XYZ file of C-alpha atoms in Angstrom:
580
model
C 0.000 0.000 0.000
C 2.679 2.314 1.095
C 3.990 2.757 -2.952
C 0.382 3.704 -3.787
C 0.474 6.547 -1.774
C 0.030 9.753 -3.193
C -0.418 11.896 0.262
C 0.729 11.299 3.328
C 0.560 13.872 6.272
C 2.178 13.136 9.717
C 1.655 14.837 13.356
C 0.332 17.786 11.476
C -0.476 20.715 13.875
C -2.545 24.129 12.988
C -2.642 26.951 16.094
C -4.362 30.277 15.482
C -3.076 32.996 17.924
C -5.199 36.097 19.279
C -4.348 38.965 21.996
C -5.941 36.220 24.803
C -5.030 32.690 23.835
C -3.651 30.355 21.430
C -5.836 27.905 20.123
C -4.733 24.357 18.695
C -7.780 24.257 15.670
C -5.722 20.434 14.605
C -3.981 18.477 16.818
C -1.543 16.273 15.880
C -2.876 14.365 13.074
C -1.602 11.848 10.935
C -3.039 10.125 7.820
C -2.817 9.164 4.388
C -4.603 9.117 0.781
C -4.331 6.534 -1.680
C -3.664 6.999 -5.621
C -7.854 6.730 -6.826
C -9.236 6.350 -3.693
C -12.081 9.310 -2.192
C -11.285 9.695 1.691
C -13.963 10.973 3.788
C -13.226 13.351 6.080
C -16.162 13.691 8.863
C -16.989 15.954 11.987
C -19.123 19.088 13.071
C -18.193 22.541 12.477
C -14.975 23.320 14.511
C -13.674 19.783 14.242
C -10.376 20.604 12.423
C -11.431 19.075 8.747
C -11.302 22.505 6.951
C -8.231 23.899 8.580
C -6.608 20.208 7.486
C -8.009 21.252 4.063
C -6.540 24.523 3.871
C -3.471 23.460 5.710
C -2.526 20.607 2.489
C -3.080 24.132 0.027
C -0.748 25.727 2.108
C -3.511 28.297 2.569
C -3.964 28.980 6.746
C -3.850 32.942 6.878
C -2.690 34.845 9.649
C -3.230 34.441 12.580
C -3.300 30.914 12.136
C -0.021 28.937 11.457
C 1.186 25.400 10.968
C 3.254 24.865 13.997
C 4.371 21.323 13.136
C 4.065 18.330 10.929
C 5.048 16.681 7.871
C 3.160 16.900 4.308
C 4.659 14.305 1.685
C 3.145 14.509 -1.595
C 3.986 12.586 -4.650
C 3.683 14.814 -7.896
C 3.234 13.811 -11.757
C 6.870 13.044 -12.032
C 6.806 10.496 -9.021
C 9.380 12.878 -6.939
C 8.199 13.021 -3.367
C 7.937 16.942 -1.772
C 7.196 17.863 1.275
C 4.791 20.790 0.832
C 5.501 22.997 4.172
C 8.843 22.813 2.603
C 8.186 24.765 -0.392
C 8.837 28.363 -1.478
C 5.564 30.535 -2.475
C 6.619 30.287 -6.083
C 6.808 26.517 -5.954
C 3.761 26.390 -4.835
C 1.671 28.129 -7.263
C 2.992 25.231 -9.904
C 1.110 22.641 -7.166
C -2.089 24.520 -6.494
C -4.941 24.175 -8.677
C -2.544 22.618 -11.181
C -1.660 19.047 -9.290
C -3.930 19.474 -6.008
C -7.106 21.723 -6.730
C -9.570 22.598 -4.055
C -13.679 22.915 -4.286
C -14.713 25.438 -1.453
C -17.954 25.279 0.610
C -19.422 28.311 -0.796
C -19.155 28.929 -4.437
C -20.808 32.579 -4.280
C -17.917 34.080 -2.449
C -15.704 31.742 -4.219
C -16.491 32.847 -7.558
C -15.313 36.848 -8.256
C -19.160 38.999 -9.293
C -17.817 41.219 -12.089
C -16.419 38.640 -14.440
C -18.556 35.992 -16.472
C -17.689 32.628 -15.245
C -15.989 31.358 -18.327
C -13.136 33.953 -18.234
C -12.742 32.568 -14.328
C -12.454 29.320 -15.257
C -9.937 30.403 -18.610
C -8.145 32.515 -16.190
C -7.426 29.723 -13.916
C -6.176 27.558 -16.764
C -4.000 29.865 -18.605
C -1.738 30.477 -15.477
C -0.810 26.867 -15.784
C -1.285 26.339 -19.053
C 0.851 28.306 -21.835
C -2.024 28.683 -24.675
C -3.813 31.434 -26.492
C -7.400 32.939 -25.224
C -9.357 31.085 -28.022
C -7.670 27.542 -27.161
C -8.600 27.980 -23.132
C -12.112 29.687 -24.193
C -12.532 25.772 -26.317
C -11.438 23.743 -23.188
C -13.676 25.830 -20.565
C -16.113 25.044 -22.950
C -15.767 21.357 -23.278
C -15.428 21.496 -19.305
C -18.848 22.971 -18.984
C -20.641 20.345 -20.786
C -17.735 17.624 -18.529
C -19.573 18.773 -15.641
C -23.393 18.592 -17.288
C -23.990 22.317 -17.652
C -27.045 23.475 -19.631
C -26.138 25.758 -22.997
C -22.022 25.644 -22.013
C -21.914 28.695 -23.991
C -24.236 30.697 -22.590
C -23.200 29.959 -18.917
C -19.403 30.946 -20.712
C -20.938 34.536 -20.744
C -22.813 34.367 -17.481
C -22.013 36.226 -14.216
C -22.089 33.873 -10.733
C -25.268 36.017 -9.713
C -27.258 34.407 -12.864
C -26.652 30.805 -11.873
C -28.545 29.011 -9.751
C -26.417 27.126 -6.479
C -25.924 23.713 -8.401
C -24.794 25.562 -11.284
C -22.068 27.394 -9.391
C -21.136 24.121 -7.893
C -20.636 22.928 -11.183
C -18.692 26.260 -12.675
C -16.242 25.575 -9.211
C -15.945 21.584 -10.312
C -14.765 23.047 -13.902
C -12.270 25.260 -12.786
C -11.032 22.339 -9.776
C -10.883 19.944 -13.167
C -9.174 22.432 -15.694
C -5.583 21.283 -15.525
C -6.128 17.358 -14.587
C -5.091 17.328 -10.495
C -3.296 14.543 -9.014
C -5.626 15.397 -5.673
C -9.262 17.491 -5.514
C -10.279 18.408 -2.291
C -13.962 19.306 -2.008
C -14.861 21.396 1.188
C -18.384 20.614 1.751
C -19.370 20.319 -1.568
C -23.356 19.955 -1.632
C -24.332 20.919 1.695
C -26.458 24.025 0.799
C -27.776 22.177 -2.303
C -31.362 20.359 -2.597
C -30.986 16.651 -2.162
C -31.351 15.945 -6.188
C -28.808 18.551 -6.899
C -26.782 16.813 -4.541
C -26.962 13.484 -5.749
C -26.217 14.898 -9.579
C -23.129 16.293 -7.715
C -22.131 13.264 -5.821
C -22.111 11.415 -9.008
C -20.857 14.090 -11.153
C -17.557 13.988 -8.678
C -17.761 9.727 -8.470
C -17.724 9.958 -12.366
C -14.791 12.052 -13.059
C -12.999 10.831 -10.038
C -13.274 7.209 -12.218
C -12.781 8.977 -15.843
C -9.027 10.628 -14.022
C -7.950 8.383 -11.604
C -7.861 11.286 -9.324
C -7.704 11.145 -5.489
C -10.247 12.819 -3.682
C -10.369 14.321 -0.106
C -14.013 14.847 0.579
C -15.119 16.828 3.641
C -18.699 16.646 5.395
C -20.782 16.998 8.262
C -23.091 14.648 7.016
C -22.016 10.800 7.215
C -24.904 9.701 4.838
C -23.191 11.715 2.165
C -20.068 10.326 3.092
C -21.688 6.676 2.582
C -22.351 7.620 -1.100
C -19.154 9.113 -2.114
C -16.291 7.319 0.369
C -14.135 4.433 0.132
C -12.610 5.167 3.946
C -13.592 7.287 6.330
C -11.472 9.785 8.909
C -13.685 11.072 11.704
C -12.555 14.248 13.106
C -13.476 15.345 17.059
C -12.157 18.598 18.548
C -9.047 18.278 16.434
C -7.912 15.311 16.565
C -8.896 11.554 14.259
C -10.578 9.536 16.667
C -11.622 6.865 14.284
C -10.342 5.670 10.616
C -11.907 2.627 8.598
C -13.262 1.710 5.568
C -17.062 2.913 4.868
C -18.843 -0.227 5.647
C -16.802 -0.342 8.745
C -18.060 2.897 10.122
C -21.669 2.133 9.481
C -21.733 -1.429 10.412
C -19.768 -1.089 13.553
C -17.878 2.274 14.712
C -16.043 1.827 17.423
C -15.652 5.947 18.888
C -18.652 6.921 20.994
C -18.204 10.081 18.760
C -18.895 8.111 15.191
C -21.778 6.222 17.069
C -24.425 9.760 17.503
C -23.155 11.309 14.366
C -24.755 8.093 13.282
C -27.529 8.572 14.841
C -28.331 11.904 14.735
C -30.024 11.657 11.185
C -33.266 11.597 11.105
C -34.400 7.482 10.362
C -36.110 6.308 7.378
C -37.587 3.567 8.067
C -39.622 4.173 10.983
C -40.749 6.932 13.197
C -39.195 8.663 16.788
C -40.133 11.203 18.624
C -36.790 12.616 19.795
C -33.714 12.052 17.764
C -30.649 10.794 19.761
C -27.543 13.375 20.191
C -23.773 13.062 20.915
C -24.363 13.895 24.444
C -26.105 10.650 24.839
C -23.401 8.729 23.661
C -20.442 10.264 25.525
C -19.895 13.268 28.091
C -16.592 15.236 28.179
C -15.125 16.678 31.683
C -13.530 19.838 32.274
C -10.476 18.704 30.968
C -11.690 18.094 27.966
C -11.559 14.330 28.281
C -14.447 12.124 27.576
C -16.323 8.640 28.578
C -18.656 6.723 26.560
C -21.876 6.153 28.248
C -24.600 4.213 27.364
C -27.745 5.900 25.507
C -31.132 5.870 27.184
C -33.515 4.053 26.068
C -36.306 6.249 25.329
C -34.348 8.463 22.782
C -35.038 5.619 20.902
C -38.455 5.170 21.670
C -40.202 3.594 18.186
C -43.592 5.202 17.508
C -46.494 3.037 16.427
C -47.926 3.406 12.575
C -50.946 3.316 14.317
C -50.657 5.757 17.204
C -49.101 8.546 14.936
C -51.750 8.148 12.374
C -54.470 8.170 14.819
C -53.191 11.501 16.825
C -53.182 13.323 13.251
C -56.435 12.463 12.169
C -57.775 13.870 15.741
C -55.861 17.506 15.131
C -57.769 17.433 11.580
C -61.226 16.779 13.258
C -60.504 20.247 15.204
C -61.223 23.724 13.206
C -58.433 24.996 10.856
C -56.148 27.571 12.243
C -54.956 28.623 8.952
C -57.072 27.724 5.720
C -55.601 28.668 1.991
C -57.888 28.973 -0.798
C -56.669 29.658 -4.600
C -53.589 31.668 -3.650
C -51.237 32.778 -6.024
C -48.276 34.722 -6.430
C -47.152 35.868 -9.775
C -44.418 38.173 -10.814
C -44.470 39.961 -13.722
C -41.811 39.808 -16.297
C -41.592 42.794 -18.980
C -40.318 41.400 -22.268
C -38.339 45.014 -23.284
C -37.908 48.699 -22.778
C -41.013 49.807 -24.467
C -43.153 46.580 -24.801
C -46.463 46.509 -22.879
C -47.064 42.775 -23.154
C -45.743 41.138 -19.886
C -44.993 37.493 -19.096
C -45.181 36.164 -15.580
C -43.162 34.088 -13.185
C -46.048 32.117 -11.067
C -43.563 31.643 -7.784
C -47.144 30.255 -6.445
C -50.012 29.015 -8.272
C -53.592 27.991 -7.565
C -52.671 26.698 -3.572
C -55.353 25.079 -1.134
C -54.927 23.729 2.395
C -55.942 23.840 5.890
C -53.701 23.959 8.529
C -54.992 22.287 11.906
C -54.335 23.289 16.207
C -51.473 21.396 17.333
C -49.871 19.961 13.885
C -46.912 20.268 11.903
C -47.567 20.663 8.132
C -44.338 19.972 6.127
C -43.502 21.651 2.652
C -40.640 20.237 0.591
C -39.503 20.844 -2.659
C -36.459 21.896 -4.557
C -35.197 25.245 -4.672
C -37.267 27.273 -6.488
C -40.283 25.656 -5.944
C -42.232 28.900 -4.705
C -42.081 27.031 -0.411
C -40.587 30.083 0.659
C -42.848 32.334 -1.290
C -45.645 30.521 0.113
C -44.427 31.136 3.513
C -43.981 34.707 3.362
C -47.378 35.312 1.825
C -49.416 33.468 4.242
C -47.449 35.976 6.570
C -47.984 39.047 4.423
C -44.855 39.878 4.204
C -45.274 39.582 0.409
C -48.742 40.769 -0.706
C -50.387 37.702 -2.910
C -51.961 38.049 -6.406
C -54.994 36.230 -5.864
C -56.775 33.743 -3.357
C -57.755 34.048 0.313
C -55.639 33.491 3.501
C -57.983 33.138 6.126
C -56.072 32.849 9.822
C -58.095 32.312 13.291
C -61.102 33.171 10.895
C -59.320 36.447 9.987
C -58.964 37.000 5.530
C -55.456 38.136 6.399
C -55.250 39.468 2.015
C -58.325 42.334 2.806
C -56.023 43.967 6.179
C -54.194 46.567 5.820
C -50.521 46.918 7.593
C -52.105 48.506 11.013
C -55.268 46.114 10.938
C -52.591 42.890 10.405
C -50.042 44.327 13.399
C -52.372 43.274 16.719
C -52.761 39.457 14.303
C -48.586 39.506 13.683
C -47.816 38.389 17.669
C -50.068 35.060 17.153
C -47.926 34.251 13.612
C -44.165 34.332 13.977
C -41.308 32.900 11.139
C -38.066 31.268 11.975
C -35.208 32.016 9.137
C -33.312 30.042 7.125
C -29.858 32.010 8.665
C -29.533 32.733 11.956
C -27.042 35.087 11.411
C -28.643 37.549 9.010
C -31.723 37.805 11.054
C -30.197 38.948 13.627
C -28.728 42.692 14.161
C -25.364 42.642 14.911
C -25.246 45.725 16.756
C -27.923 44.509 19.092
C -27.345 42.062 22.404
C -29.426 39.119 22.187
C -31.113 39.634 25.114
C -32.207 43.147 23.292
C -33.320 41.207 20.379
C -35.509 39.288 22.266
C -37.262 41.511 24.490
C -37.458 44.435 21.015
C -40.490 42.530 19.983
C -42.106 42.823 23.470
C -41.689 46.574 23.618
C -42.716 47.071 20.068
C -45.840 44.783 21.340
C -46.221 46.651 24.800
C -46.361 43.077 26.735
C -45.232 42.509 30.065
C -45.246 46.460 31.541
C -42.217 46.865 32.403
C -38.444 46.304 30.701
C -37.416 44.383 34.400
C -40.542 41.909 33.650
C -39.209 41.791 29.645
C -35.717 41.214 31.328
C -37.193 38.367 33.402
C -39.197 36.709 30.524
C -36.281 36.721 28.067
C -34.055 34.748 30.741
C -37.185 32.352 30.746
C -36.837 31.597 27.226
C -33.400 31.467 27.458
C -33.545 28.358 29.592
C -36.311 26.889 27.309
C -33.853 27.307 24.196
C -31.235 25.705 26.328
C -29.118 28.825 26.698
C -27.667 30.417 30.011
C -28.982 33.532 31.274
C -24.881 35.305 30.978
C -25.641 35.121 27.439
C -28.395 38.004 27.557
C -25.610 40.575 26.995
C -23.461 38.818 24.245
C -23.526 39.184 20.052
C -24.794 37.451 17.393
C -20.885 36.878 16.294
C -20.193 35.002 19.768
C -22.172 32.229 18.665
C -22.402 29.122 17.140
C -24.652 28.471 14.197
C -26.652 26.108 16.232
C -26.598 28.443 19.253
C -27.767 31.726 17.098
C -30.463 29.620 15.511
C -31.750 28.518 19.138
C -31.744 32.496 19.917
C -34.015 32.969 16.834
C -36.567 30.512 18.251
C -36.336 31.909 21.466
C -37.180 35.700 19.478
C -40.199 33.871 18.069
C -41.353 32.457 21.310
C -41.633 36.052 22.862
C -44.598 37.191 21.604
C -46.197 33.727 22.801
C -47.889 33.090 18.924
C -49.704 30.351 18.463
C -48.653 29.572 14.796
C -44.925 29.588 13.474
C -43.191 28.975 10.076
C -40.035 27.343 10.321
C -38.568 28.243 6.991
C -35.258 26.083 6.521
C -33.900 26.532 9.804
C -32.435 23.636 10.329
C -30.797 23.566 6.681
C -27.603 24.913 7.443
C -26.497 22.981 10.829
C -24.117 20.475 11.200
C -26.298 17.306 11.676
C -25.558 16.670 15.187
C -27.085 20.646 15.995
C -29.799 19.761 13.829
C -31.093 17.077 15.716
C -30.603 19.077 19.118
C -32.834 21.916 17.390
C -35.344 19.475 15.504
C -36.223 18.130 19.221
C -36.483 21.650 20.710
C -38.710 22.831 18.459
C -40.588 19.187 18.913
C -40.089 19.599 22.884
C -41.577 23.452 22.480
C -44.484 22.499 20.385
C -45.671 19.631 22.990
C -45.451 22.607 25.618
C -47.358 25.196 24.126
C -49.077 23.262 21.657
C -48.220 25.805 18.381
C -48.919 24.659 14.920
C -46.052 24.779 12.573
C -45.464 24.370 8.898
C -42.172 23.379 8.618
C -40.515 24.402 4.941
C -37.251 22.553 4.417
C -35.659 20.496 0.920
C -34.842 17.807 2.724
C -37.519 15.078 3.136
C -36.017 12.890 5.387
C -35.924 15.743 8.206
C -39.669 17.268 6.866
C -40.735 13.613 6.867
C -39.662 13.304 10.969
C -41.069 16.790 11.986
C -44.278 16.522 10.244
C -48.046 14.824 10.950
C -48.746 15.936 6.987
C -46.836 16.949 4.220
C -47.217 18.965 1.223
C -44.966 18.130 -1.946
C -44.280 21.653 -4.250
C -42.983 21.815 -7.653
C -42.651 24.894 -9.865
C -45.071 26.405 -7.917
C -47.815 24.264 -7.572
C -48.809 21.730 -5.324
C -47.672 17.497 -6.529
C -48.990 15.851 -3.502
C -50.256 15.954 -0.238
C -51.070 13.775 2.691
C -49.996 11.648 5.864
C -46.055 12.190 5.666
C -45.324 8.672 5.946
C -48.620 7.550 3.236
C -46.288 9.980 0.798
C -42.499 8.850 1.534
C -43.619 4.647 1.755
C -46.332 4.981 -1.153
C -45.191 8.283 -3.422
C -47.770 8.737 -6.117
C -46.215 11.816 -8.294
C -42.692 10.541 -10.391
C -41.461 14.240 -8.933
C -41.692 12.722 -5.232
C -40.308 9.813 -5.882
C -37.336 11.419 -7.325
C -36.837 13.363 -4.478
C -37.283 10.187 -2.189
C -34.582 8.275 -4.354
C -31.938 10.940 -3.951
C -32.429 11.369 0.022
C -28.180 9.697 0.924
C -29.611 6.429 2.670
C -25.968 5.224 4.205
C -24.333 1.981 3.287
C-alpha cells in the first residue's frame, strides 16, 4: 500500500493565535490518501477538517499557522515533496494545477464582475501556456464535462445568474481544468437540494473514475459520506478519533463520537419522537476528556404506525387555524424597454390547504419551488396576487398593515440564517425583548428582562448570554436564539422556513427536538418548509410536496415517503443519501 500513496501527512499541527489565547484548531494528526481512492473526512463545524483542508493548500492565513508536521506529496513526475517545505513560487505550480480545491461556498468563491468562463480560462492559462481562443474551447468542453445546460451561454454568465448547483458545477470546472493529481472538495453539496446533490455526488464519483484522481471529501453529514467514500477519517475537537473503511463505520464504529453522528439523522424507516444526540453517547469533563456512556432508552423510543396516524387524524377533526384557498403569487416579467405585453413568473399558483391546532404541516420541494414564497405570503410579508388566507377566521389578504399588526404576535417565522436575522449591533437579550416593547407586553423592561431569561432556559441557553452578540455564537446556538425571538410574543402559529438547513447534523437534531419539545409545551402549529424530506418527513403529521409552484402531492407524511404517487416525489425520495 505504502507505494500507492500519493499523500501522506504526519503529526500535522494548525494553532491560530489572538491577543488572549492560542488555540490548537488540529492536533496532531496523521493520515494518508491513496492513488484513486475518495477519503472521507467527517466531523461538526470546529472539528479541524477545513483547517486540514486549507493546511494541504498551504492556505492557513494569519493568525493561524502550521506549527508542526510533515506533508509528503507525490507529484506527476513520481518525486516526493514535502509541501511545508516549499517556497511561495513553488507552490503556485502545485495549487490548482496538481492538487485543486472545491470550497464550501461557491458565491464568495467565484469573483461577481467577471462571467464565469473567463474565471475558469483565467485559472487555466496560469498553468497552461495557450492562447485565449484555445482555453475559451477547453472551458467550454469542461462545462458540458460537468453537465452544464447551454455551455456557452453559462461561458458569458455572471455567478449572480446561476442558480447554487450551477455554481457548484462552474467551481468543479475550474477544480478539473488542468487534470489534479488530488481534488479536495470542502463541503461540496451541503447548501444544495438533495437531487442537486446526488447529480453532484455522481458528477464527482464519475470524473474521479474517468481521471484516476484522489479525492479528499469533507462533510458533516455521514450519509453523504456513505455515497461518495471508500474510507472514512472522523474528526473530534481536532484530533482523528476513528479511521476505517465505509462499511466499517456504518456497520460497527467503534468511537462513541462516530456512534451519535450516526444517529443523529433523522431514520427512514420508521418513526421517533426525539432524535438521539452526541451527548447521549459520551460526556466530556472539564479537561476536555471524555467517557462513553450508554444511551437511554427512550431516545429511541419507536412510535407506532398506528398511534401517529391516529393523533393526526384527531388535530384534523378540530377547526383549521390557517385555511388557503386559490392563492397565487405571480411576478411579472416585462419582455423590453417599451413593450407593454408582460410574461409572468407564477412563484405560487392555484394553492389550497388547511392547517390544523397542534400539527406540523411539512412543505418540501427543490429550490425554487415557490415554499418560501408561500411562507412569506401566508405571513404578508409579500402581498399575494390572488386567493384568500384566512387565519383564526381572519382574511389576512383584505387587512391593511395597522389592521394585520395586533394578528402579527399570534404568527411568527423562523429564518433560514440565523445570522442575518439577527442585528449585529444589538445584544441578544435586546433582540428578544425588542419585539415585546414594540408589542407593549409585560409592563415593564425588568418583567421583559425576566421573561427573556425564561426563554433562554427553554432554548437551552444560560442567562450570561443576555448581553453577548450574534458573532459570539455558534450556528446552532444563534439559531436557538431565533426561536427563542419567536417564542416572545407567545404566537400560536410559526413557520419554520429552513432553519435547520444549514447545521451540522448533530445541531440539527438538538434543534429538531427543541422545536418538537416546544411544540408539545405550548401546543403551536407549525409548517415546517425545508428540501430535505427525510428531516420534513420526521417533523411533520402531513406533508405537502411543491414543484414549480404548484402543489404534486399531499397527505400523511409517511402515506407519501412509503407509497409516493407523483414521479417528482419519488425522485426526491430516491436521492435522500440512505448510508451503506
Amino acid at each position: 500500500m505504502q507505494s500507492e500513496r500519493i499523500l501522506e501527512v504526519n503529526n500535522l499541527e494548525v494553532c491560530f493565535t489572538s491577543d488572549e489565547e492560542a488555540l490548537t484548531a488540529v492536533k496532531n494528526i496523521s493520515f494518508h490518501l491513496n492513488k484513486g481512492e475518495t477519503l472521507g473526512i467527517v466531523g461538526e463545524s470546529g472539528s479541524g477538517k477545513s483547517v486540514t483542508s486549507l493546511s494541504i493548500m498551504r492556505l492557513i492565513q494569519q493568525p493561524g499557522f502550521i506549527k508542526n508536521g510533515e506533508l509528503l506529496f507525490r507529484n506527476k513526475q513520481q518525486n516526493e515533496l514535502n509541501l511545508l517545505q516549499l517556497t511561495e513560487k513553488q507552490l503556485q505550480q502545485i495549487r490548482g494545477n496538481e492538487i485543486a480545491m472545491i470550497f464550501q461556498e461557491p458565491m464568495t468563491s467565484l469573483n461577481p464582475v467577471y462571467t464565469c468562463g473567463a474565471q475558469v480560462m483565467e485559472a487555466i492559462r496560469l498553468h497552461k501556456k495557450i492562447s485565449r481562443s484555445e482555453a475559451k474551447q477547453q472551458v467550454i468542453a469542461l462545462f458540458e464535462k460537468v453537465l452544464l445546460p447551454q455551455p456557452e451561454r453559462m461561458f458569458n454568465s455572471y455567478p449572480h445568474q446561476l442558480s447554487g448547483g450551477q455554481k457548484q458545477r462552474v467551481m468543479i470546472a475550474m477544480a478539473m481544468s488542468c487534470n489534479p493529481s488530488i481534488l479536495i472538495a470542502d463541503e461540496p453539496t451541503t447548501a444544495l437540494d438533495v437531487t442537486v446533490q446526488s447529480t453532484i455526488l455522481e458528477l464527482l464519483r464519475n470524473l474521479q473514475k474517468e481521471q484516476n484522481m484522489s479525492t479528499i471529501f469533507i462533510t458533516h453529514d455521514l450519509g453523504v459520506i456513505a455515497e461518495i467514500a471508500d474510507r472514512v477519517a472522523v474528526m473530534y475537537k481536532g484530533k482523528i478519533v476513528e479511521t476505517a473503511t465505509v462499511h466499517d463505520i456504518f456497520h460497527s464504529p467503534q468511537h462513541p463520537y462516530t456512534k451519535g453522528l450516526l444517529a443523529c439523522r433523522p431514520p427512514l424507516d420508521k418513526r421517533i419522537y426525539r432524535l438521539p444526540v452526541i451527548a447521549d453517547f459520551m460526556e466530556e469533563d472539564a479537561a476536555g476528556g471524555w467517557k462513553e456512556k450508554l444511551i437511554q432508552p427512550e431516545s429511541y423510543k419507536v412510535l407506532e404506525p398506528n398511534e401517529w396516524k391516529k393523533a393526526s387524524e384527531e388535530k384534523q377533526k378540530l377547526s383549521p387555524v390557517l385555511s388557503l384557498n386559490g392563492v397565487c403569487k405571480w411576478y411579472p416579467v416585462h419582455k423590453g424597454l417599451f413593450s407593454s405585453a408582460k410574461e409572468f413568473v407564477k412563484a405560487v399558483d392555484d394553492i389550497s390547504f388547511d392547517v390544523y391546532p397542534g400539527e406540523t404541516l411539512g412543505l418540501v420541494g427543490e429550490s425554487g419551488c415557490g415554499k418560501t414564497t408561500l411562507g412569506r405570503t401566508i405571513l404578508q410579508l409579500i402581498r399575494p396576487t390572488s386567493g384568500t388566507i384566512s387565519f383564526e377566521g381572519n382574511d389576512l389578504s383584505k387587512l391593511d398593515e395597522k389592521q394585520l399588526r395586533p394578528l402579527r404576535k399570534n404568527m411568527q417565522i423562523i429564518f433560514q440564517d440565523p445570522y442575518s436575522s439577527l442585528n449585529p449591533r444589538m445584544s441578544i437579550g435586546d433582540a428578544i425583548m425588542e419585539p415585546m416593547q414594540v408589542h407593549n407586553l409585560h409592563s415593564t423592561n425588568q418583567n421583559r428582562k425576566a421573561k427573556v431569561m425564561e426563554l433562554l432556559s427553554k432554548v437551552q441557553m444560560k442567562p450570561e448570554h443576555f448581553n453577548r452578540y450574534p458573532h459570539e455564537f455558534s450556528g446552532g446556538q444563534r439559531q436557538r436564539v431565533c426561536i427563542a425571538r419567536a417564542l416572545a410574543l407567545e404566537p400560536r402559529f410559526i413557520i419554520c422556513d429552513e432553519s435547520v438547513s444549514a447545521l451540522d447534523v448533530s445541531v440539527q437534531a438538538q434543534v429538531l427536538n427543541l422545536l418538537k419539545d416546544l411544540q408539545k409545551d405550548f401546543r403551536f402549529t407549525y409548517i415546517f418548509i425545508s428540501h430535505d424530506l427525510s428531516v420534513v418527513k420526521f417533523m411533520s403529521d402531513r406533508m405537502i410536496v411543491m414543484n414549480k409552484g404548484k402543489i404534486e402531492e399531499m397527505g400523511l407524511a409517511d402515506d407519501i415517503y412509503y407509497h409516493p404517487k407523483s414521479d417528482y416525489t419519488k425522485r426526491l425520495i430516491a436521492a435522500i443519501p440512505k448510508g451503506v
